[in-house]
Structure formats: structure tokens, C-alpha cells
mmCIF file of C-alpha atoms in Angstrom:
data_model
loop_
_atom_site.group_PDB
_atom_site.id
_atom_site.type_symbol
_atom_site.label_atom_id
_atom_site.label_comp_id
_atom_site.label_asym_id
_atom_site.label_seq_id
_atom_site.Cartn_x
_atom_site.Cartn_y
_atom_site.Cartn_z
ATOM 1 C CA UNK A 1 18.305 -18.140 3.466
ATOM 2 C CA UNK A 2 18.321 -14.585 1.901
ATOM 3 C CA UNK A 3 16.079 -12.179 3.057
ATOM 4 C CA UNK A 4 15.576 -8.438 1.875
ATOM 5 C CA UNK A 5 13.293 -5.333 1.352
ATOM 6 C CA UNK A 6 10.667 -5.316 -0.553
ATOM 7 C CA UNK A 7 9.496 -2.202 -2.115
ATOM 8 C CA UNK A 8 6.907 -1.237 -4.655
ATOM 9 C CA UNK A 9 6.068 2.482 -5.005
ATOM 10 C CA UNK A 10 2.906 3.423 -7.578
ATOM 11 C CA UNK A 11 2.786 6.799 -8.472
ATOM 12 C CA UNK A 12 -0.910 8.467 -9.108
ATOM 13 C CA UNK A 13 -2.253 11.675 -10.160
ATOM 14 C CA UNK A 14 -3.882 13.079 -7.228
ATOM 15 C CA UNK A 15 -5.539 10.974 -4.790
ATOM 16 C CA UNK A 16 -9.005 11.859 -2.919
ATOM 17 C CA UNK A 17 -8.008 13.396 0.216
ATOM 18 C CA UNK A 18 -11.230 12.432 1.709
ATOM 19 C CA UNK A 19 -10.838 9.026 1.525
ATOM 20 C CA UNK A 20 -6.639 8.335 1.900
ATOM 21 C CA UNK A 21 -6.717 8.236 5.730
ATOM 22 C CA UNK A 22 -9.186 4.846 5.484
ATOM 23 C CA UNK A 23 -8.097 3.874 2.444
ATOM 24 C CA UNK A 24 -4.305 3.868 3.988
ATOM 25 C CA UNK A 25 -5.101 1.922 7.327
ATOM 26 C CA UNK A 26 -7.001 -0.549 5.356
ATOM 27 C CA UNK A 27 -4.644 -1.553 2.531
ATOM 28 C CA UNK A 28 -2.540 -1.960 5.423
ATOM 29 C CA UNK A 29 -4.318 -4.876 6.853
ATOM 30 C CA UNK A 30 -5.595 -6.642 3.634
ATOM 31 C CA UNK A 31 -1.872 -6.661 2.537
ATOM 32 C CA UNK A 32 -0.734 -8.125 5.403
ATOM 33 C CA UNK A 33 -3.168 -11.003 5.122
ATOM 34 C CA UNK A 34 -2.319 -11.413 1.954
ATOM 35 C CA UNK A 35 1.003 -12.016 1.956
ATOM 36 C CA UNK A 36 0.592 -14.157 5.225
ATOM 37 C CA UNK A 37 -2.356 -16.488 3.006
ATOM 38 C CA UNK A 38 0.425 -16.791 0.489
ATOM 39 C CA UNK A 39 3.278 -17.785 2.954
ATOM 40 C CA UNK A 40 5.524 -15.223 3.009
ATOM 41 C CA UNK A 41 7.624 -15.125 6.555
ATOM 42 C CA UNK A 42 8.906 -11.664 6.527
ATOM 43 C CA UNK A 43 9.283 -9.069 10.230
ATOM 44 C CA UNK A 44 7.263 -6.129 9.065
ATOM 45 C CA UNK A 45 5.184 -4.427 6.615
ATOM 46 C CA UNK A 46 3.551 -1.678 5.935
ATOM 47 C CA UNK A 47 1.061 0.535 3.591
ATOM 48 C CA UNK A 48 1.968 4.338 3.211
ATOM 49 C CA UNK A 49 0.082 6.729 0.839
ATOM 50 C CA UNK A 50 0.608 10.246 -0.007
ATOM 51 C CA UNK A 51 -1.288 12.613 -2.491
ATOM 52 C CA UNK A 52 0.314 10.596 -5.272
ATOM 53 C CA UNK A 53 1.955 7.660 -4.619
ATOM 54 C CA UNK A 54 1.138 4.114 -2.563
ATOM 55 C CA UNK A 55 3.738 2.747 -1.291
ATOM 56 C CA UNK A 56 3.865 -0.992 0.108
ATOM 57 C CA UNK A 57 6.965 -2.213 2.249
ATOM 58 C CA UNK A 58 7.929 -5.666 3.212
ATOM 59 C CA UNK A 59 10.888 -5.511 5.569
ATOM 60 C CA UNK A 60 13.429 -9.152 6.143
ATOM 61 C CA UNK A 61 11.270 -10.664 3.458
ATOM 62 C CA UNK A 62 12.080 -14.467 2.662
ATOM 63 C CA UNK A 63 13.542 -15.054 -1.054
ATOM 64 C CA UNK A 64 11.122 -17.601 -1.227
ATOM 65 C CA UNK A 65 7.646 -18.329 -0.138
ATOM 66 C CA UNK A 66 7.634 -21.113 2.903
ATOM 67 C CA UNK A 67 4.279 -23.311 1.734
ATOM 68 C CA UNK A 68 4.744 -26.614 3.759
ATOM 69 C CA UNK A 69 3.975 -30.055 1.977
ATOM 70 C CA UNK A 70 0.223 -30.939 2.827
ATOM 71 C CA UNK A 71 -1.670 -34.036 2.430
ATOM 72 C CA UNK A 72 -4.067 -34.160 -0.081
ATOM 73 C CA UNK A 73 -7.547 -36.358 -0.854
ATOM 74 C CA UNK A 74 -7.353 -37.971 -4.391
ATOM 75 C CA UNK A 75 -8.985 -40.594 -6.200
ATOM 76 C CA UNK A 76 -10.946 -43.382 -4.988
ATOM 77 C CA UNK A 77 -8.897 -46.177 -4.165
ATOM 78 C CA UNK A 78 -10.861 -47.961 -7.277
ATOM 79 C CA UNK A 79 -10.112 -45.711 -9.669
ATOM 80 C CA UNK A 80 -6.282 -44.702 -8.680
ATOM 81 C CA UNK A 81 -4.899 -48.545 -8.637
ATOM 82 C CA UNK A 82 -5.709 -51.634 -10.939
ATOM 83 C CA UNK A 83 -6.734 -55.140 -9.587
ATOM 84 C CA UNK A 84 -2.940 -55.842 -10.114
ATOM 85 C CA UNK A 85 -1.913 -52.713 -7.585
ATOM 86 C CA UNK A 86 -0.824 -50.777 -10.992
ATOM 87 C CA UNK A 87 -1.277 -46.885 -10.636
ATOM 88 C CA UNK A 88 -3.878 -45.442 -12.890
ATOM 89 C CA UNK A 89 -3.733 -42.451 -15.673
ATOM 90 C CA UNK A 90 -5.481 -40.779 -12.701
ATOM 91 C CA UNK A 91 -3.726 -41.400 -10.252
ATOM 92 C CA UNK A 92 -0.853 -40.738 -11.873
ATOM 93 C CA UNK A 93 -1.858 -37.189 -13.183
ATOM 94 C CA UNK A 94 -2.966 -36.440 -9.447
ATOM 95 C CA UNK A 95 0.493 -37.107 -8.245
ATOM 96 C CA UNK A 96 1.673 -35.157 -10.844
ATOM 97 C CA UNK A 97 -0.499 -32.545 -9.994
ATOM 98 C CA UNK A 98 1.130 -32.884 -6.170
ATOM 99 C CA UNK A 99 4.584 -32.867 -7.669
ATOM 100 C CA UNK A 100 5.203 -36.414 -5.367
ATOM 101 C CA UNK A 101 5.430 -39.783 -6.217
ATOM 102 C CA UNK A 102 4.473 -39.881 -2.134
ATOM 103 C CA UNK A 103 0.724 -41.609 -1.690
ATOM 104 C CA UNK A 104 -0.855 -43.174 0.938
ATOM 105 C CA UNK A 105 -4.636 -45.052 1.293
ATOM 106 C CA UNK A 106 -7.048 -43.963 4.145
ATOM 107 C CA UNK A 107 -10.476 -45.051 4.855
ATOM 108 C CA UNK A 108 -13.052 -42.537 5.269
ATOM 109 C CA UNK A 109 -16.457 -42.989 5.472
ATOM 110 C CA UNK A 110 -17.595 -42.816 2.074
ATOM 111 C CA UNK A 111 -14.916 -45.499 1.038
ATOM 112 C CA UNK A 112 -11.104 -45.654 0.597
ATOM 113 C CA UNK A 113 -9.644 -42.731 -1.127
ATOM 114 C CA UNK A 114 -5.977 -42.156 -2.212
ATOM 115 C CA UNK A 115 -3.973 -39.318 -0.150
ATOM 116 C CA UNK A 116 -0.709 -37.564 -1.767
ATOM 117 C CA UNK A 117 1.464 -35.537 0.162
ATOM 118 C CA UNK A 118 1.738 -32.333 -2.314
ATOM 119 C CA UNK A 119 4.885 -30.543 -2.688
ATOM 120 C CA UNK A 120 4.373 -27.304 -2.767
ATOM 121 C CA UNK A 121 5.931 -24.871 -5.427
ATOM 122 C CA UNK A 122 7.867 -22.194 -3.583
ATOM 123 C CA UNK A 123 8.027 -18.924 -6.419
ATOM 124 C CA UNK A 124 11.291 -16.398 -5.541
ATOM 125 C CA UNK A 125 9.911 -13.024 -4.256
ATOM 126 C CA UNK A 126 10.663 -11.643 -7.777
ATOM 127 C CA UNK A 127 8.734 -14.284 -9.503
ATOM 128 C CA UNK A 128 5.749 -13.719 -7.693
ATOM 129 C CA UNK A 129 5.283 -10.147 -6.863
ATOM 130 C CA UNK A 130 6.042 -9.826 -10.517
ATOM 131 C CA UNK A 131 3.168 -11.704 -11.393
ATOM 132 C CA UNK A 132 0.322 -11.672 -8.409
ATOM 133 C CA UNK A 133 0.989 -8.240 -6.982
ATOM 134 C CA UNK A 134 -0.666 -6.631 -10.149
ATOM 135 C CA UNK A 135 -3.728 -9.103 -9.171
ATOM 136 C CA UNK A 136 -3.832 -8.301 -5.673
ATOM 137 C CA UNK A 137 -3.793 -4.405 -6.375
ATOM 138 C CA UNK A 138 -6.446 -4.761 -9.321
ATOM 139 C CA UNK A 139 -9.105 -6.541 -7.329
ATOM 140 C CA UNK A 140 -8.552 -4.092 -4.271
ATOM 141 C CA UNK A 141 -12.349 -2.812 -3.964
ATOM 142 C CA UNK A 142 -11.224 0.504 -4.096
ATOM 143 C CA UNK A 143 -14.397 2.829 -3.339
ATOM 144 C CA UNK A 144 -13.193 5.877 -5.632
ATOM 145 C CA UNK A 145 -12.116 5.298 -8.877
ATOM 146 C CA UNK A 146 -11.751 6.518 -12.310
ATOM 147 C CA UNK A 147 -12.227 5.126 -15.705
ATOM 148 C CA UNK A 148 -9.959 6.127 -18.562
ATOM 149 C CA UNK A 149 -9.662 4.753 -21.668
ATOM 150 C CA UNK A 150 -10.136 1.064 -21.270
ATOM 151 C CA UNK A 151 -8.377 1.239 -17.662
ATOM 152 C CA UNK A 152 -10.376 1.529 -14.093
ATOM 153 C CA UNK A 153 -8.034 2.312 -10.937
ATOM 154 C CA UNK A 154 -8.528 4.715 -8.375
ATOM 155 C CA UNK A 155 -6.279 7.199 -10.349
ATOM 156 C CA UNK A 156 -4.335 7.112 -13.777
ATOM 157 C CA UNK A 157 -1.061 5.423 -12.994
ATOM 158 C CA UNK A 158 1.975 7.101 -13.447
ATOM 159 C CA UNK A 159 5.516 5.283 -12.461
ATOM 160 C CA UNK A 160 5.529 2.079 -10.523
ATOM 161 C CA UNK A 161 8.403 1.143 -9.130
ATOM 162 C CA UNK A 162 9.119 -1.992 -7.352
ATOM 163 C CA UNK A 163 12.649 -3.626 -5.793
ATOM 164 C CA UNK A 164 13.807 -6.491 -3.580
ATOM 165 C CA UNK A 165 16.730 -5.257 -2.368
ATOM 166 C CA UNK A 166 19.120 -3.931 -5.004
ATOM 167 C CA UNK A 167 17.022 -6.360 -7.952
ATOM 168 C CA UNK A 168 14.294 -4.752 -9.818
ATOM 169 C CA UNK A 169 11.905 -6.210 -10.230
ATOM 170 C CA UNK A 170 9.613 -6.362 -13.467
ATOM 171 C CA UNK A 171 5.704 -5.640 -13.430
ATOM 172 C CA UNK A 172 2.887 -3.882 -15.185
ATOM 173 C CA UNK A 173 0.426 -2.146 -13.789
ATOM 174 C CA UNK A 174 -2.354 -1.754 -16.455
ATOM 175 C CA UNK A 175 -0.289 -0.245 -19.122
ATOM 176 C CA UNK A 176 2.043 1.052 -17.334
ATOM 177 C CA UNK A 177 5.620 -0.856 -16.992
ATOM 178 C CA UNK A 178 7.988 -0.739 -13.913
ATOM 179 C CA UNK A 179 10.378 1.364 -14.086
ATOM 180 C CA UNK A 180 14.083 2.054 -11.655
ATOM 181 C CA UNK A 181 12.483 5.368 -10.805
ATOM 182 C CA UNK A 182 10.972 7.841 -8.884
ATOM 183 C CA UNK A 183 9.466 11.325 -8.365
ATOM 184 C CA UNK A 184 9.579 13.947 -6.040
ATOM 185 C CA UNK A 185 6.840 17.139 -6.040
ATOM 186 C CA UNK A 186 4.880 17.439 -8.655
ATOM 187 C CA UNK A 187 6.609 18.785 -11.681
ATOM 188 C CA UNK A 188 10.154 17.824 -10.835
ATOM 189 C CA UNK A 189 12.123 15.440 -12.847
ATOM 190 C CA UNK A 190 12.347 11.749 -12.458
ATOM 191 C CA UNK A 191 14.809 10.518 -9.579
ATOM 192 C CA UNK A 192 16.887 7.161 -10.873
ATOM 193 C CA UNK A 193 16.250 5.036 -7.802
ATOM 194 C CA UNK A 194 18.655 1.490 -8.269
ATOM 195 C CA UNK A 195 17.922 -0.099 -4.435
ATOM 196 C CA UNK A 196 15.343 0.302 -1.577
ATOM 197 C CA UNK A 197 18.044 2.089 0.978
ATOM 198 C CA UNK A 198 18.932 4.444 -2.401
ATOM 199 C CA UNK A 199 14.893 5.061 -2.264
ATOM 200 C CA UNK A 200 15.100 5.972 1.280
ATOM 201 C CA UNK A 201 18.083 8.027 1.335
ATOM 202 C CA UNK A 202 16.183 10.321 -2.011
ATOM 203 C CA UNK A 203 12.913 10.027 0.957
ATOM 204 C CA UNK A 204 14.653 11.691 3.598
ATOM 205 C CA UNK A 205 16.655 13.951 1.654
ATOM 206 C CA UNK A 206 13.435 15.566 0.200
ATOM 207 C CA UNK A 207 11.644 15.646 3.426
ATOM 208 C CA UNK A 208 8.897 13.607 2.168
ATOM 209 C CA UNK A 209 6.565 12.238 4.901
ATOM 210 C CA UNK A 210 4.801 8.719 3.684
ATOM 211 C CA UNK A 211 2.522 8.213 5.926
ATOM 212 C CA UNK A 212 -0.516 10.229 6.853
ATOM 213 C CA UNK A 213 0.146 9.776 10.685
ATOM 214 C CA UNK A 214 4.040 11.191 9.946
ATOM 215 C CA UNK A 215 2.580 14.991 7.816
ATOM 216 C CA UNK A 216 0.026 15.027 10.658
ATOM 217 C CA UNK A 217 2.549 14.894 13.434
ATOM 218 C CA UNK A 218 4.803 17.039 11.279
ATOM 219 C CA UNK A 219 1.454 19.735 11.242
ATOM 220 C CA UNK A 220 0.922 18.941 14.725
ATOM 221 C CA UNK A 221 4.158 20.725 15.775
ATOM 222 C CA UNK A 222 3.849 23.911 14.740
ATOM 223 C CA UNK A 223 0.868 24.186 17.337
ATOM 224 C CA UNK A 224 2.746 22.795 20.717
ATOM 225 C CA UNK A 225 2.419 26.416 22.307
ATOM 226 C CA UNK A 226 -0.908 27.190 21.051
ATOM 227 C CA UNK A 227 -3.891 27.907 23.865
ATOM 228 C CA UNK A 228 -6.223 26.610 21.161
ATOM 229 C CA UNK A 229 -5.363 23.201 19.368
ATOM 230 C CA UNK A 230 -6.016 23.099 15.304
ATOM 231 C CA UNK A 231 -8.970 21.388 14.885
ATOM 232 C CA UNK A 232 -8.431 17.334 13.886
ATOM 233 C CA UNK A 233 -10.237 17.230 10.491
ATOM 234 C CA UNK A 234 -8.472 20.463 9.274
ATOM 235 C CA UNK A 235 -4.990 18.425 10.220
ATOM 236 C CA UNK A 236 -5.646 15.459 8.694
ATOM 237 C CA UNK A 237 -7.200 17.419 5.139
ATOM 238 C CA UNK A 238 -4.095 18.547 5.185
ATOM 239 C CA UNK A 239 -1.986 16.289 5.705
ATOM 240 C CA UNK A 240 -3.816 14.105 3.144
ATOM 241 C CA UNK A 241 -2.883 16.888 0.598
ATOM 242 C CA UNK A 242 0.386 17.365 1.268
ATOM 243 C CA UNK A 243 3.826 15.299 0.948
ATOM 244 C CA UNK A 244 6.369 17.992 2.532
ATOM 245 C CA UNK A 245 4.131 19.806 4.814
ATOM 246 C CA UNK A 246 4.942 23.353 5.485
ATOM 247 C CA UNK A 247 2.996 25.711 7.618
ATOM 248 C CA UNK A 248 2.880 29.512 7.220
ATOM 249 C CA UNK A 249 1.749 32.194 9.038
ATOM 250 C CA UNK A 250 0.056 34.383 7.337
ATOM 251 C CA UNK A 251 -2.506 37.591 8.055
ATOM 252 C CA UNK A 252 -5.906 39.111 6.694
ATOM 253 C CA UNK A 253 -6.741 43.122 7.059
ATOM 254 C CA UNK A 254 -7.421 43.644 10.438
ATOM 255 C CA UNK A 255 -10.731 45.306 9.287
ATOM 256 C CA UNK A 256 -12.560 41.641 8.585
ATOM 257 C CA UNK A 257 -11.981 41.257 12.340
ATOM 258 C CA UNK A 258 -14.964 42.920 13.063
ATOM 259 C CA UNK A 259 -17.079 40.291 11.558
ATOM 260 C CA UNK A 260 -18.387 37.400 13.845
ATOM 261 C CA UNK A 261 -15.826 35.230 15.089
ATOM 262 C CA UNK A 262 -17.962 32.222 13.553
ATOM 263 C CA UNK A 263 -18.259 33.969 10.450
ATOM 264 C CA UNK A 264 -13.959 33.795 10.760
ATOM 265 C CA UNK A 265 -13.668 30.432 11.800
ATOM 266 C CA UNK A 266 -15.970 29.143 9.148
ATOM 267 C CA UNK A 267 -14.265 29.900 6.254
ATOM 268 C CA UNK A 268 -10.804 29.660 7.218
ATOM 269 C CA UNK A 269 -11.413 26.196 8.923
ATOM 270 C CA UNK A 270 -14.277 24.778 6.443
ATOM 271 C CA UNK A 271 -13.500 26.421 3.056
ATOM 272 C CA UNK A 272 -10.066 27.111 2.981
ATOM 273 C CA UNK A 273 -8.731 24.481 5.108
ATOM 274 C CA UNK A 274 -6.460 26.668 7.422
ATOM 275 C CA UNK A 275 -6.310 27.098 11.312
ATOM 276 C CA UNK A 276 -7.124 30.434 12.630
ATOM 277 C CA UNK A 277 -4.919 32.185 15.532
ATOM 278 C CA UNK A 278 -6.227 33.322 18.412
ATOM 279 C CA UNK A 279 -4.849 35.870 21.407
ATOM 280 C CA UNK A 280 -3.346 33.924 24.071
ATOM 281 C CA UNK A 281 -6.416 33.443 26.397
ATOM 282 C CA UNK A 282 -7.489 31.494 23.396
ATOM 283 C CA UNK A 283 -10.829 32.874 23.308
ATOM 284 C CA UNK A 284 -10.366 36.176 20.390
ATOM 285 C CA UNK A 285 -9.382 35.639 17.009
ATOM 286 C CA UNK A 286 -6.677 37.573 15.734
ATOM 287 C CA UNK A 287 -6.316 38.755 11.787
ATOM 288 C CA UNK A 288 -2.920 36.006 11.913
ATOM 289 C CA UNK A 289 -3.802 32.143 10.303
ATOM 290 C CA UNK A 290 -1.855 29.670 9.434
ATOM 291 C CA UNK A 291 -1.880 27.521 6.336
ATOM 292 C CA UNK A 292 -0.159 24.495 5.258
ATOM 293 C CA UNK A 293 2.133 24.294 2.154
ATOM 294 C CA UNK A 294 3.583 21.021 -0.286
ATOM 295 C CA UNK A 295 6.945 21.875 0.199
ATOM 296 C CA UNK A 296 8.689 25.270 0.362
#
């Protein structure tokens, strides 16, 4: 049996940073369950989302879906069979419904009742992510959104993208069709993208970071040394803004540092979402901050 990556990449205009670090961890777990409720058998998967772009991976997935054959209550025994034993129009258009010709009788205790044992129909990964991963995505409750036109989503869609392996596959997104594509920063051509490892490789090569966890570690690094660690919700702001973060050191006149260290740390921290440098006892601010940057 062939299995394969699965990759579907929807590009956005920008997302709230507010809300991506939740919105990422849960997509994660509803898409999980969703592909398990649907019988999927696959290793891994996984939800990443950047400033503008989700991006939903399903690693060794199955061609096909793995649905088992199930038993299934029908008909009264009176209604499925004449007084000859002949099978009934409904009986008959249950088993057709079950796609058997496999019945059996059991006796429950309302009366005898007609059991088929329902052969599932197994849909190829393309078939079906073409056609219920637009569903699945719609109905997502998502708690920011925007209406345009005659569309609601959490942000106008852009480019979707979506593979299984080296196959494209085909899907539309509101009105917007698939497409073997991709995009880098915002502003730079489209990137012809004709497999999932070609998609990684154009990744990498750009130094994107997917996941919020990744540009937060990335930030993270810059402040190893420091005696005073960035504070946590100015990392992950950033991080939630960013798709190749870069952090700079910058400076201020050395006059402003005569104002109140509070004064400081208030509107580089709260309003302009940077991380203020201190001396090395970590206790006085210096006229040096940092700031984070989308790519160089």
C-alpha cells in the first residue's frame, strides 16, 4: 500500500497575531481527530501557521482511507422478506445502500430486524481531501474573521496549495482555486512548487520558520547571554508577526535615559513590541534595544 505526504498550504493576508498562538495549537488537535474519525492511518501530523499562511501536514499518509466493514440494523424482518423468503424493494435498497448482498436476522427485543454487513467506500487521499477538506476548514469556528464580498474566513484567501506527494491535488477554497504554488515574504513573486520535499527544500532555503514555537526559539537565541530574559509575551508577539525572524540591535539618544526606567520599559516592551537592554548586573537600562525584523 502507497503511502505519502500530504500537504496543503493556504495563504492569507495577515493573520491576528493575538490570536495565532491558540488558534495554531488548536487546529492542531481538531485536525487530528478529524482525520482519525474519517479513518485515515497515517504516522504524524501537524498544524503550522505563520502571519500568512496555514499550513496542515500529514506525514506516511495511507492512499486510501481504512473504514472496516460494520454490521448494520435494517428493516424489520417483516418488511425486508416475503412469506415466500423473497427479499423486498426495501431490503433490497438497504443492501444496496451497504454495498453487500451479505445479511443476516437477529432478534432484539423489539422484534427481528435484518442486519447487513456494510462495505465501506474507501475514497483515495486525492478524492477526498479534494472534496471534504474545504468542509472541514469552512466550519472551523474560527473566533476572528472577516467578511468580504459574499465570503466569511478568518482572512481573504490568497493561494492554496495542496499535494500528496508529487500529485496535486485539486480544491477550492471559497473562490479561490488550488494552485502548484507558493510565496515567500510579502511582495515577492510566486515560487512554482511541483512536490511536498520541492516545498520544503524552497522552506529551508528561505529561512522560513512555520511554526510559532520554531520563530520563538529562533528569537529566543539572540538572548542566551543576557542577565535579563525578554519578556514571554513580547517573544511570542513577535514571533506571531514574523516568518524569518531577525533581531537587531539598535539605540535611542542617550538623553531619554534619564527618564524613569518604567517610563523605558513601557513603551519599548508594550507599544513597540521590542526588548530593552540592560547593563550586565541586569538591573539599569541602557539607550541599546533590540527589535525583531521579517526577514533581512
Amino acid at each position: 500500500m502507497r503511502v505519502d505526504t500530504l500537504l496543503i498550504e493556504i495563504g492569507t493576508e495577515e493573520l491576528p497575531s493575538s490570536y495565532m498562538p491558540y488558534l495554531e495549537k488548536d487546529l492542531q488537535v481538531r485536525f487530528q481527530e478529524w482525520l482519525q474519525a474519517e479513518c485515515w492511518e497515517f504516522a504524524r501530523c501537524g498544524v503550522s501557521i505563520t502571519p500568512r499562511r496555514l499550513v496542515f501536514r500529514v506525514d506516511s499518509l495511507s492512499e486510501n482511507q481504512q473504514k472496516q466493514p460494520e454490521w448494520i440494523k435494517g428493516p424489520p424482518l417483516r418488511a425486508a422478506l416475503t412469506a415466500d423468503n423473497q427479499q423486498t424493494p426495501a431490503l433490497k435498497g438497504f443492501l444496496n445502500r451497504c454495498r453487500t448482498e451479505q445479511y443476516e436476522i437477529r432478534n432484539l427485543d423489539n422484534g427481528q430486524y435484518v442486519f447487513g454487513l456494510s462495505q465501506p467506500e474507501n475514497q483515495t487521499a486525492q478524492l477526498f481531501f479534494s472534496q471534504n477538506f474545504p468542509k472541514f476548514i469552512l466550519k472551523y469556528p474560527f473566533e476572528k474573521q472577516m467578511r468580504w464580498e459574499k465570503y466569511q474566513f478568518i482572512r481573504p484567501i490568497k493561494w492554496v496549495l495542496s499535494l500528496y506527494g508529487s500529485e496535486s491535488i485539486p480544491m477550492i477554497l471559497l473562490d479561490t482555486e488550488s494552485r502548484s504554488v507558493s510565496r515567500l515574504l510579502q511582495g515577492q513573486a510566486e515560487i512554482p512548487v511541483q512536490s511536498v520535499e520541492a516545498y520544503d527544500d524552497m522552506i529551508q532555503q528561505n529561512g522560513i520558520l512555520l511554526s510559532g514555537q520554531s520563530r520563538e526559539s529562533a528569537i529566543r537565541s539572540h538572548f542566551t547571554s543576557e542577565s535579563c530574559p525578554p519578556r514571554s509575551s513580547v517573544v511570542t508577539e513577535n514571533a506571531s508577526r514574523t516568518e524569518v525572524p531577525v533581531v537587531v540591535e539598535a539605540i535611542f539618544p542617550e538623553k531619554f535615559i534619564q527618564l524613569p526606567g518604567e517610563v523605558i520599559e513601557t513603551v519599548l516592551s508594550s507599544q513597540m513590541k521590542c526588548f530593552p537592554m540592560y547593563k550586565d548586573s541586569g538591573n539599569q537600562l541602557t539607550n541599546h534595544f533590540r527589535f525583531v525584523m521579517n526577514g533581512y
